[in-house]
Coordinates of C-alpha atoms in Angstrom, one line a residue:
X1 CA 85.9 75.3 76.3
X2 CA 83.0 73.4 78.4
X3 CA 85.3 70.4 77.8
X4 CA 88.2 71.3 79.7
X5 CA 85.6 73.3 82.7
X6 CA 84.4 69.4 82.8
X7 CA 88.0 67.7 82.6
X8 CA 89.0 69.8 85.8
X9 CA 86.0 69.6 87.9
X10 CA 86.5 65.1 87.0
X11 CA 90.1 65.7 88.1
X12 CA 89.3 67.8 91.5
X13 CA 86.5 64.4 92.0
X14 CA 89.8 62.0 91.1
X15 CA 92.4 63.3 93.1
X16 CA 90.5 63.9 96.2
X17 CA 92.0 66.6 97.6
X18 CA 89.5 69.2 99.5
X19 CA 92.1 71.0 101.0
X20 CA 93.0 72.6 98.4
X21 CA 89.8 75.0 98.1
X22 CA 88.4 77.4 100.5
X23 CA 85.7 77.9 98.1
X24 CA 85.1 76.0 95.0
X25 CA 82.6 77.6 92.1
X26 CA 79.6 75.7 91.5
X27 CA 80.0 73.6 88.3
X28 CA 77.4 74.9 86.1
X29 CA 77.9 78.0 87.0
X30 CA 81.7 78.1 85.7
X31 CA 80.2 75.9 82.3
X32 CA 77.9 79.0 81.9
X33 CA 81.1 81.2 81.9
X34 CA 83.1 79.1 79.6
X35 CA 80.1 79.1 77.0
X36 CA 79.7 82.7 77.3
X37 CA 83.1 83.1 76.5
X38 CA 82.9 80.7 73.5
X39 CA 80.4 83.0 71.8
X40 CA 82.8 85.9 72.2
X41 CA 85.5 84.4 71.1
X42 CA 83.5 83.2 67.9
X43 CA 82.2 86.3 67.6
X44 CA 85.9 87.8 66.7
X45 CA 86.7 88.9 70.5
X46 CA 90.2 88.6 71.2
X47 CA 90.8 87.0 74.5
X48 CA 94.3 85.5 74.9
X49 CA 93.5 83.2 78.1
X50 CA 90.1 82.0 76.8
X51 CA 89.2 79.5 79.3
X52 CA 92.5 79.0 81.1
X53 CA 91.5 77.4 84.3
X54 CA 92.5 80.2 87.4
X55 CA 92.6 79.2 90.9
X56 CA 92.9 82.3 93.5
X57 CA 95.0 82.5 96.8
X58 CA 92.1 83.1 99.5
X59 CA 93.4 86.5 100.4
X60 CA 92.7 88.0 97.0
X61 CA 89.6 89.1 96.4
X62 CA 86.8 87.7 93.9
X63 CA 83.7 89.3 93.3
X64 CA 81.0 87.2 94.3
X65 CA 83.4 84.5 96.7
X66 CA 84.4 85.8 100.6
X67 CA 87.8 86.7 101.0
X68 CA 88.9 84.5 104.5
X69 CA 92.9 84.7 104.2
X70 CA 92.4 81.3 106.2
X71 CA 90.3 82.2 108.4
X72 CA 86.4 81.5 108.6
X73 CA 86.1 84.3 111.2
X74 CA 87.5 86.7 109.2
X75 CA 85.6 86.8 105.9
X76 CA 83.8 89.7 104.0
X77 CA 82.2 89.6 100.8
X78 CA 84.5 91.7 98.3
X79 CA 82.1 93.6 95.8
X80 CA 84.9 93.7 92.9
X81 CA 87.4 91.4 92.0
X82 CA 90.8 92.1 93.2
X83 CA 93.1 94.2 89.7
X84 CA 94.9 91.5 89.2
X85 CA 92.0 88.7 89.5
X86 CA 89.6 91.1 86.9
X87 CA 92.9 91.6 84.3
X88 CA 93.4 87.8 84.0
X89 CA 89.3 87.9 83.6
X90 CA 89.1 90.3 81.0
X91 CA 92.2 88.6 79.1
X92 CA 89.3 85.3 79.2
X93 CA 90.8 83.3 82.7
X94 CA 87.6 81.5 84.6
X95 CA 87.6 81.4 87.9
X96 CA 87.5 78.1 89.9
X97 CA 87.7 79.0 93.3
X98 CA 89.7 80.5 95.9
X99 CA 92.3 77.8 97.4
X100 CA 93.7 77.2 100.8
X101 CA 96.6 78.8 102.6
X102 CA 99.0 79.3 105.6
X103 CA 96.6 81.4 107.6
X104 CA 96.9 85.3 107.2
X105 CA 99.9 84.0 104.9
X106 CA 101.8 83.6 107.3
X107 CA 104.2 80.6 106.8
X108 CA 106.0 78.9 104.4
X109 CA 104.5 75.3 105.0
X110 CA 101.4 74.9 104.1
X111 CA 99.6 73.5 107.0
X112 CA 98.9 76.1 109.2
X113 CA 94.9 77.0 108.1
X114 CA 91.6 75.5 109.9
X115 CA 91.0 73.7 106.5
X116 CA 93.7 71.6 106.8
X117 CA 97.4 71.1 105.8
X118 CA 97.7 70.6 102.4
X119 CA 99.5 68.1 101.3
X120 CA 102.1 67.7 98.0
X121 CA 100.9 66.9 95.2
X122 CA 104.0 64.3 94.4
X123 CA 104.0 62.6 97.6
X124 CA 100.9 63.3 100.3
X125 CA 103.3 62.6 103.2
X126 CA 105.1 65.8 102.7
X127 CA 104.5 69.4 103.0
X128 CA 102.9 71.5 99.8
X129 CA 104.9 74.5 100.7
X130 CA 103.0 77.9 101.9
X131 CA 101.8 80.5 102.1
X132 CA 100.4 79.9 98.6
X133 CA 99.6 75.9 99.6
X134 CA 96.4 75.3 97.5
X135 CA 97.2 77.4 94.5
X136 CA 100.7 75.4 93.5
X137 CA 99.1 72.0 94.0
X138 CA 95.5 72.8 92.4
X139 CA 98.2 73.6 89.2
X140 CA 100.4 70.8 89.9
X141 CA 97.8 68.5 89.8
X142 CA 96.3 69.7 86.1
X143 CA 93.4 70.8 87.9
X144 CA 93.8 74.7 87.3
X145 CA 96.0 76.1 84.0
X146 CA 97.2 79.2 86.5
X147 CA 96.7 80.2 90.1
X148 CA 97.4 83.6 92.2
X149 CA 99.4 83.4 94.9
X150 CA 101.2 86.0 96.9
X151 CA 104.9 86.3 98.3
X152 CA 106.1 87.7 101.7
X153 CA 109.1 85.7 102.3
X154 CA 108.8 83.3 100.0
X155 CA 105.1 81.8 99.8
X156 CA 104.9 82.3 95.7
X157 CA 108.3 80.0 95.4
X158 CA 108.9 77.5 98.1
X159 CA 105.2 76.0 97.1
X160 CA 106.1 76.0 93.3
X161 CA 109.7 74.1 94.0
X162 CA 108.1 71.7 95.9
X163 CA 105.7 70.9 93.3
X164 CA 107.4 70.8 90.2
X165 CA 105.8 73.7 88.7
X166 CA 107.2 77.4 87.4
X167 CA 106.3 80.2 90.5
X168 CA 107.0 83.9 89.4
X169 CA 107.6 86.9 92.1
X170 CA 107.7 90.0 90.3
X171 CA 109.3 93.5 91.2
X172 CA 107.2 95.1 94.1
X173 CA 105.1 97.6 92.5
X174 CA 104.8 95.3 88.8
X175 CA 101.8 93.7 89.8
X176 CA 99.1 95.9 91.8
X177 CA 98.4 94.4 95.5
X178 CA 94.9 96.2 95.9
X179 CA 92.2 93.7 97.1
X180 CA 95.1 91.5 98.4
X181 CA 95.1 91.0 102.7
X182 CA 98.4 92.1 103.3
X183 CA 100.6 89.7 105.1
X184 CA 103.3 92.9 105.6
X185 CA 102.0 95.5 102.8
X186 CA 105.2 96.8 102.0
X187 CA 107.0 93.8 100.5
X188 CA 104.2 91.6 99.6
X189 CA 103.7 90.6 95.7
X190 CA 100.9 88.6 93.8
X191 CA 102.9 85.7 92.3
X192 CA 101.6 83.4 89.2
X193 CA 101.8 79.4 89.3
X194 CA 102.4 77.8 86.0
X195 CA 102.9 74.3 84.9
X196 CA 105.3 75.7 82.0
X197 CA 107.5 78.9 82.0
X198 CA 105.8 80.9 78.9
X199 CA 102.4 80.1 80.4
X200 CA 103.6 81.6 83.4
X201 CA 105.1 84.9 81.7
X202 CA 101.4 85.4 79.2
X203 CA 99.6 85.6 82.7
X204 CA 102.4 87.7 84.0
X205 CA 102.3 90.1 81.0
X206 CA 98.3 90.5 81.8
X207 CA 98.4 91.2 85.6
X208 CA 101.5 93.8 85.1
X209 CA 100.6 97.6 85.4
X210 CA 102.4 99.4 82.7
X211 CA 105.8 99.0 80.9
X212 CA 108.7 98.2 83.1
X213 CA 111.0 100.5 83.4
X214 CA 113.9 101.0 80.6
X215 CA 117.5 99.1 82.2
X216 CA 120.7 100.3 81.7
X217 CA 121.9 97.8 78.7
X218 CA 124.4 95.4 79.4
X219 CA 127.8 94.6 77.4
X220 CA 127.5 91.9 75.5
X221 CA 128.6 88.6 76.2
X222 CA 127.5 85.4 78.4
X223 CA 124.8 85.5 81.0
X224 CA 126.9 86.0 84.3
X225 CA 125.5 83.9 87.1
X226 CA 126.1 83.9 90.7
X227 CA 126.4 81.0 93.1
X228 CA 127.8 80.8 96.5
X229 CA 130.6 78.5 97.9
X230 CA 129.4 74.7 99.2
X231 CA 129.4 75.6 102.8
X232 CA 127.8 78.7 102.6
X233 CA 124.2 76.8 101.4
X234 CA 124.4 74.8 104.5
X235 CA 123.0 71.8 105.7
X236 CA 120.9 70.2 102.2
X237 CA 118.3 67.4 102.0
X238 CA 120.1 63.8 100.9
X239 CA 121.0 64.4 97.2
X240 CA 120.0 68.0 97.0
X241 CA 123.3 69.6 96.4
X242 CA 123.9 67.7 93.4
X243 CA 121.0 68.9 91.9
X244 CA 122.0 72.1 92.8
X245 CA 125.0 71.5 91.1
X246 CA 123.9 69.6 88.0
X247 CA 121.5 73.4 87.4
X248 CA 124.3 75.1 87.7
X249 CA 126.3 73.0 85.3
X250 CA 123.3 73.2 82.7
X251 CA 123.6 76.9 82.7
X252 CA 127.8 76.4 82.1
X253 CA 126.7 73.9 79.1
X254 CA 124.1 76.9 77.4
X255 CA 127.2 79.4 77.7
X256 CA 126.5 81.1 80.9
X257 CA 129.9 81.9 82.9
X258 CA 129.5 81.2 86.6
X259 CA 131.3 82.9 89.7
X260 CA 131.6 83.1 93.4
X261 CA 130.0 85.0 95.8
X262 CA 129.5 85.4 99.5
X263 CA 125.8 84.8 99.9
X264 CA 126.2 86.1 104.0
X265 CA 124.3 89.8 103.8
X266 CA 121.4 87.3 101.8
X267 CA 121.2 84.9 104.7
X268 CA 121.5 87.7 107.6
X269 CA 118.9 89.5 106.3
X270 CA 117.1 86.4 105.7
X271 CA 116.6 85.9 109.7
X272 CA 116.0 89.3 110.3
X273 CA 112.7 89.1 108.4
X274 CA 110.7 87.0 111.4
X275 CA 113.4 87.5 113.8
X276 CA 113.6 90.7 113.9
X277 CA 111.3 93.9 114.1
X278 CA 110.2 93.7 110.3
X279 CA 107.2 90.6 111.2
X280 CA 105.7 93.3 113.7
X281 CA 103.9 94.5 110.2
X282 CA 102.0 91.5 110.1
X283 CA 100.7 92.9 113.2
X284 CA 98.9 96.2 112.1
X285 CA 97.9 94.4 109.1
X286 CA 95.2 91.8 111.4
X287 CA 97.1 92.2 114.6
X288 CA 94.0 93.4 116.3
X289 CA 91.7 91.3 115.0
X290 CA 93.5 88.7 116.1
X291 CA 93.8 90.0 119.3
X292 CA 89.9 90.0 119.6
X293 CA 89.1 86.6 118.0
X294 CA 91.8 86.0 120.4
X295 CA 89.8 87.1 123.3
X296 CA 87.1 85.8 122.4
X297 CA 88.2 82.0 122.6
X298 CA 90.4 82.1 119.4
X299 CA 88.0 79.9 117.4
X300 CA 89.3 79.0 113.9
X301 CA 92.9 80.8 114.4
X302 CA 95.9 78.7 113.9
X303 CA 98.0 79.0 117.1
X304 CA 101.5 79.4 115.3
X305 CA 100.0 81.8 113.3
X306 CA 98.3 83.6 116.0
X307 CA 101.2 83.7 118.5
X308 CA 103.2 85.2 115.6
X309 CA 100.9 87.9 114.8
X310 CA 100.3 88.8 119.1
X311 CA 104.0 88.6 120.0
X312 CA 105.0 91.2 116.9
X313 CA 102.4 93.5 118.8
X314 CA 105.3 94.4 121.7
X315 CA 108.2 95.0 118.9
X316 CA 109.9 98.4 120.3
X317 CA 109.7 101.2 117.5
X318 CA 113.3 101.9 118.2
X319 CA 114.4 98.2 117.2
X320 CA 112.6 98.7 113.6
X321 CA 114.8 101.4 113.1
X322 CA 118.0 99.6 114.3
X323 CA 117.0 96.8 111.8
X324 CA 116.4 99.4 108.9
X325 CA 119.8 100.7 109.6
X326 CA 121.2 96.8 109.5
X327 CA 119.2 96.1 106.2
X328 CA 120.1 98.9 104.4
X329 CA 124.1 98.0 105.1
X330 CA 123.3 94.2 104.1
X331 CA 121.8 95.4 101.0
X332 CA 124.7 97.7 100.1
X333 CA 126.9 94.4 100.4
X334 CA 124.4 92.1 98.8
X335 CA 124.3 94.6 96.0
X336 CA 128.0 94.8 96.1
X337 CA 128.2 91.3 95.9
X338 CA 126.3 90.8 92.7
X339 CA 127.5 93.4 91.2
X340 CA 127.6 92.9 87.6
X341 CA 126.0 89.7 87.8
X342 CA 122.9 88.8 85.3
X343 CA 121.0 86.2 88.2
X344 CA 122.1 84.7 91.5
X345 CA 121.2 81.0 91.6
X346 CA 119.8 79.5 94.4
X347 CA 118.2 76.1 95.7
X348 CA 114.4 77.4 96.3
X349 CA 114.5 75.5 99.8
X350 CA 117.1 73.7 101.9
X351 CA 115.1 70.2 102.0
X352 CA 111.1 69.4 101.7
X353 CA 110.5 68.5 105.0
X354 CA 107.2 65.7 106.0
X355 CA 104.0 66.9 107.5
X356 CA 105.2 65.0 110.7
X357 CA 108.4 67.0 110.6
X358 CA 106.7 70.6 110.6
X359 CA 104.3 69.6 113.5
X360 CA 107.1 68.8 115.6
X361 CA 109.1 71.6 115.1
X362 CA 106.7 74.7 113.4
X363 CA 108.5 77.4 113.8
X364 CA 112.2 75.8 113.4
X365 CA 110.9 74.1 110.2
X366 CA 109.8 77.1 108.8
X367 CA 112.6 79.2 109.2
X368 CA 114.8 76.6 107.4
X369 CA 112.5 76.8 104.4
X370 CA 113.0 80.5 104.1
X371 CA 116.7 80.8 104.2
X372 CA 117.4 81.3 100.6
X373 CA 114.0 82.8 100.2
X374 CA 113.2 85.7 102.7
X375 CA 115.6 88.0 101.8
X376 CA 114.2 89.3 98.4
X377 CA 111.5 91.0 99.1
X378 CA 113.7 93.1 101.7
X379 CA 116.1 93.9 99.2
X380 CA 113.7 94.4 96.7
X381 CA 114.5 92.4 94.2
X382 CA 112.5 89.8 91.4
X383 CA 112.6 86.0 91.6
X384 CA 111.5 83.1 89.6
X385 CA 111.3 79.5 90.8
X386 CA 111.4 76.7 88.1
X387 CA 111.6 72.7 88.0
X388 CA 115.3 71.6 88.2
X389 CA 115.0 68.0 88.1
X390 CA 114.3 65.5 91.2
X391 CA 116.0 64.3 94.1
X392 CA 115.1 61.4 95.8
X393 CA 112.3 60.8 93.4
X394 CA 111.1 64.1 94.2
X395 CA 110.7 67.6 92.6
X396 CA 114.1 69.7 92.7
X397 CA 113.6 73.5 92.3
X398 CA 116.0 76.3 92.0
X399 CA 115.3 79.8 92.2
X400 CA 117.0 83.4 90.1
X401 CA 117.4 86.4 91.5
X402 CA 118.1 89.6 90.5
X403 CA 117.5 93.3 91.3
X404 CA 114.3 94.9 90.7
X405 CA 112.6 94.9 86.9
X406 CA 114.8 92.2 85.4
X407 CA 112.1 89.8 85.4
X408 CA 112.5 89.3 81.5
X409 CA 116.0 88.7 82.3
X410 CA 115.2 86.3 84.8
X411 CA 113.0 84.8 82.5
X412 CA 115.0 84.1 80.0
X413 CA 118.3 82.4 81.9
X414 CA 115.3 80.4 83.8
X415 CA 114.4 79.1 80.4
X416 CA 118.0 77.8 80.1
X417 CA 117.5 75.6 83.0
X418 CA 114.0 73.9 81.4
X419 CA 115.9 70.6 80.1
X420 CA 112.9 70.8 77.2
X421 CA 109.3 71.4 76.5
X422 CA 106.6 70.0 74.3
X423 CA 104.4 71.5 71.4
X424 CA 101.8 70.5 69.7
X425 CA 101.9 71.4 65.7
X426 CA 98.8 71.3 63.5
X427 CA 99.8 72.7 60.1
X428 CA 103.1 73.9 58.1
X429 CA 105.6 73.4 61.2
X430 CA 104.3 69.2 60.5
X431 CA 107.0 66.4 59.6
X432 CA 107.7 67.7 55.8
X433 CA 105.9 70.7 55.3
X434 CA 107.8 74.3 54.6
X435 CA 108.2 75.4 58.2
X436 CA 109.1 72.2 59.5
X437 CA 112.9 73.1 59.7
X438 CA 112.0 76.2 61.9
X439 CA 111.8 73.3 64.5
X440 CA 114.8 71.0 63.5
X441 CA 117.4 74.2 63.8
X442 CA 115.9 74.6 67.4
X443 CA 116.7 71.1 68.3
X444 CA 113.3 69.9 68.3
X445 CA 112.6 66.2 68.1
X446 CA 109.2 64.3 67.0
X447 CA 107.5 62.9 70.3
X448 CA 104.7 61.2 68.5
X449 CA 102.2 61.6 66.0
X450 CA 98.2 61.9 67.7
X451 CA 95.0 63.9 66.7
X452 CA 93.3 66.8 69.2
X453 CA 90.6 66.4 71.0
X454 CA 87.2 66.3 69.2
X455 CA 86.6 70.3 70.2
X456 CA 88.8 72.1 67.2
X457 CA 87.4 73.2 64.2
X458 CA 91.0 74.3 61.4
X459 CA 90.8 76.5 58.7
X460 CA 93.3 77.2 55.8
X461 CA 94.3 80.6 56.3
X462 CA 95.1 83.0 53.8
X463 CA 99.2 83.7 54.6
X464 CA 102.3 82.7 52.5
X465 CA 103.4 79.8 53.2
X466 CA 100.2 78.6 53.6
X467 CA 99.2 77.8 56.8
X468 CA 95.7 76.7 59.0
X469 CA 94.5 77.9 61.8
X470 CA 93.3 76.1 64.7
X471 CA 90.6 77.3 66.7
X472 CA 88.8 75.9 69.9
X473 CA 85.0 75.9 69.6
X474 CA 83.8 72.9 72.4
X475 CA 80.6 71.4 71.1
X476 CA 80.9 70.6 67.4
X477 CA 84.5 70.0 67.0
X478 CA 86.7 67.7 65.4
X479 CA 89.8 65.5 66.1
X480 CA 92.3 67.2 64.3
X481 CA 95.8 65.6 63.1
X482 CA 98.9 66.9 65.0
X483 CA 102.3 65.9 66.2
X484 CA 103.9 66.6 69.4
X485 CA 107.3 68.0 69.5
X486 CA 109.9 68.1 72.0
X487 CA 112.2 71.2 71.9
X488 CA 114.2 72.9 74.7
X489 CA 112.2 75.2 76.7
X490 CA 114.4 78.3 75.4
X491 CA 114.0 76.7 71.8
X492 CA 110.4 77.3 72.2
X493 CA 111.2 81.3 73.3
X494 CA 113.2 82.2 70.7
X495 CA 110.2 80.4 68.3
X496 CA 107.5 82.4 70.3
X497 CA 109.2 85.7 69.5
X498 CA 109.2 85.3 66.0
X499 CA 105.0 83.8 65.8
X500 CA 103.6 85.9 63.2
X501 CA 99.8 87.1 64.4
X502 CA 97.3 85.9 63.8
X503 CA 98.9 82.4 65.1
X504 CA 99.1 82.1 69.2
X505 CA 100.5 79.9 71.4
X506 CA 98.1 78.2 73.7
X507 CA 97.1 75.0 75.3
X508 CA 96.2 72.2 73.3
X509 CA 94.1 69.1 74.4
X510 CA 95.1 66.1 73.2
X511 CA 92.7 62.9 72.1
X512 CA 94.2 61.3 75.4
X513 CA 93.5 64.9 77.8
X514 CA 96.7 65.2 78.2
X515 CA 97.1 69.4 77.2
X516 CA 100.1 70.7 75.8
X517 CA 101.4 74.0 74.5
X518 CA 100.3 74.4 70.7
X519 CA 99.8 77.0 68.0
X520 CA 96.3 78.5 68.0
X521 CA 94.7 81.3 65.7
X522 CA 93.1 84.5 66.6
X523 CA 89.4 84.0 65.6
X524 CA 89.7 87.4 63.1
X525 CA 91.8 85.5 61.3
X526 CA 89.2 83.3 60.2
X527 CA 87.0 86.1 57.6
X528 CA 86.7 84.1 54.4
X529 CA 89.1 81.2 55.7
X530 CA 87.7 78.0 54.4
X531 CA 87.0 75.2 56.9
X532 CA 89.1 72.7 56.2
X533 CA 87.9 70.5 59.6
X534 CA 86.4 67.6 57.6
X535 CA 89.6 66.9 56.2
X536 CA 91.2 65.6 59.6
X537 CA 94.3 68.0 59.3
X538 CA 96.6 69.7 57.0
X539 CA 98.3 67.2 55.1
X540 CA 95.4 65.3 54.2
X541 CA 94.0 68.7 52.6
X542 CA 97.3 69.9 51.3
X543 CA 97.3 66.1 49.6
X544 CA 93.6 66.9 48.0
X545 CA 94.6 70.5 47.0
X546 CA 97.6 69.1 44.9
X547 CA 95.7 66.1 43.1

């Protein structure tokens, strides 16, 4: 565990980006965490995010780090973690810091915060995408394994498509929003970054409150997707509507049937979010703090931000209930629309504008980035955001939605769209041995043949077939033998759902640092298991056991 605490804090020094963090933990204090949670893990605890790497959205709370939302002015020193921020904890996710934001999250760009702009993590000329800016890109960059973000009108998606990465929005109400700064408290979410889409759903499956609720079942068949005509998605970036179209076709190649829709009640209600009386909730959430930090010199508050927040002050009541009435007919049609439709498919974003291109035009900019975007929370529904290629050499995201508590749904027809993933195999799923095949029938190819990092310790576990178990232990490790595998992402689900306990999927360092998904084995599993470490991996002690 202390090696990969160390491997992020030498990646935060190489990539040079302070904009990311608001505030960043102390290094040995976060080693003294990981090494506390090595002896519980060793001592037969069972904590399925043991030292995953979390960065946190500066407007959730952690004990022990202000809250800002963006703003130095604003700060108070939380005494408990936000639910969501102790869940992940208590599952065994360190904390790294809290990370940079559209101020009062309130923007989709990613610049608007006295910290700086944030810039992509694939190209520093362009925008990271807001509100959630320093959370994607701390995860895009391998610095953190998952980071909170939260999701308005968008900010837990547009950030995630623009950096390559997988950006869940669950149902309102899945996820609890207590110790959260509310942008507009009745349609924000906490939203998890991921680098891979099952990484994304564990963390998911940790910050959820309760079951979700039972769905009517659905007749068998195909997934049924929605997408809208051409001209109805407007003007694209250069090259983005073919990768629009190429996602759409990969779902048509895994067996998905695809029809029209008109996506106008989405996009309607879309504008109505900023443009009408629905932003003047951002108001009584900080409205009149603002309006004394306002006249007080306005020190530290971004002006967009700010002249957001004070003009949604002098919204007439009576225009809130006009635009209720309007939403709740746009949400009949949109509803209508989809009808029996599994997802809608979407381009996350119309383009990925420059940093150059948001400071001349901040508002207009912004609303462009939430036209496909700000209508789900208004309609209540769940969204994911996932990696659909590139476009111009850059990431190219798409986005499912669907109505509220499908997210495993989602999930699943998102996994469609992954072209493939990669894991890393220790033990009996290994070129030759019995539950190699397990792999082949999922389409699986060898990558490469490598060894782990020198922090594993394996032991042959008592299971039929026979099988080790591989278990992180830091200090006092061994390279261990493995191959890397490439499979397609939904290849790797169907796999997951079948993992007998006490094997678990987690990340695996490579000799090389590069981590990748891998099987792992609850520590309980390890009563009277020999330790086979010496050997250097399976096959070698497989080959001694058989002379």
């Amino acid at each position: 565990m202390l090696s990969r605490v160390r491997a992020a804090y030498a990646r935060i020094e190489a990539v040079d980006r302070p904009e990311i963090w608001i505030d960043l933990r102390p290094q040995d204090e976060v080693e003294a965490e990981a090494r506390a949670l090595a002896e519980r893990v060793a001592a037969g605890e069972r904590l399925p995010l043991a030292c995953r790497l979390l960065a946190v959205k500066g407007n959730i709370d952690v004990a022990g780090l202000p809250t800002t939302a963006g703003c130095p002015a604003y700060a108070y020193h939380p005494e408990a973690d936000a639910p969501v921020v102790a869940r992940l904890r208590a599952a065994g996710a360190i904390v790294l810091g809290t990370t940079n934001l559209d101020q009062f999250a309130t923007g989709l760009v990613g610049t608007r915060s006295p910290h700086g702009a944030v810039r992509g993590a694939h190209d520093p000329e362009r925008i990271s995408g807001g509100s959630s800016s320093g959370s994607a890109v701390a995860v895009a960059l391998g610095i953190a394994d998952l980071a909170l973000g939260t999701d308005t009108a968008g900010s837990g998606r547009v950030p995630a498509a623009f950096n390559g990465i997988v950006g869940l929005k669950p149902t309102r109400g899945l996820v609890p929003t207590a110790g959260v700064v509310p942008a507009c408290a009745s349609l924000d979410c906490v939203t998890v970054f991921a680098r891979t889409l099952p990484e994304a759903e564990q963390a998911l499956s940790h910050m959820a409150t309760g079951a979700q609720p039972a769905l009517p079942g659905r007749p068998p068949g195909p997934w049924r997707i929605a997408v809208p005509p051409r001209e109805q998605l407007g003007e694209l970036d250069e090259g983005w509507a073919q990768a629009y179209e190429a996602a759409v076709e990969r779902l048509v190649a895994a067996g998905a049937s695809v029809r029209e829709i008109d996506l106008t009640p989405f996009t309607e209600a879309a504008a109505m979010l900023y443009e009408g009386a629905f932003v003047a909730e951002r108001y009584t959430a900080v409205g009149s703090f603002v309006d004394k930090l306002t006249s007080e010199g306005g020190t530290g508050l971004d002006p967009t931000v700010a002249g957001i927040i004070t003009r949604a002050r002098d919204i007439p009541a009576h225009q809130l209930y006009a635009d209720q009435d309007r939403l709740a007919a746009l949400r009949t049609r949109a509803e209508t629309e989809l009808a029996d439709a599994d997802a809608l498919l979407l381009p996350t974003t119309p383009g990925h504008p420059t940093l150059a291109e948001v400071a001349a035009d901040p508002l207009g900019a912004n609303a462009r980035l939430g036209r496909f975007t700000n209508s789900t929370n208004l309609f209540d529904q769940a969204a994911i955001a996932v990696p659909a290629g590139e476009a111009n050499g850059l990431p190219f995201g798409v986005m499912l939605i669907g109505p509220a508590h499908t997210d495993e749904r989602l999930a699943r027809i998102a996994a469609l769209l992954q072209p493939e993933t990669r894991l890393a195999v220790v033990g009996a799923h290994l070129s030759g041995q019995p539950l190699n095949p397990q792999l082949l029938a999922l389409g699986a190819r060898l990558d490469r043949t490598t060894t782990t990092a020198p922090v594993y310790r394996l032991h042959a576990l008592r299971t039929d077939p026979p099988k080790p178990g591989l278990v992180h232990i830091g200090e006092g490790g061994a390279q261990i033998e493995a191959e890397v595998w490439r499979l397609p992402a939904e290849g790797l689900g169907r796999l997951l759902s079948t993992l007998p306990r006490p094997m678990t999927l987690g990340s695996v360092e490579l000799s090389d640092g590069i981590q990748v998904p891998g099987f792992l084995c609850e520590p309980s599993a390890l009563e009277n298991a020999e330790d086979i470490t010496s050997y250097g991996g399976w096959r070698s002690y497989v080959s001694a056991e058989q002379a």
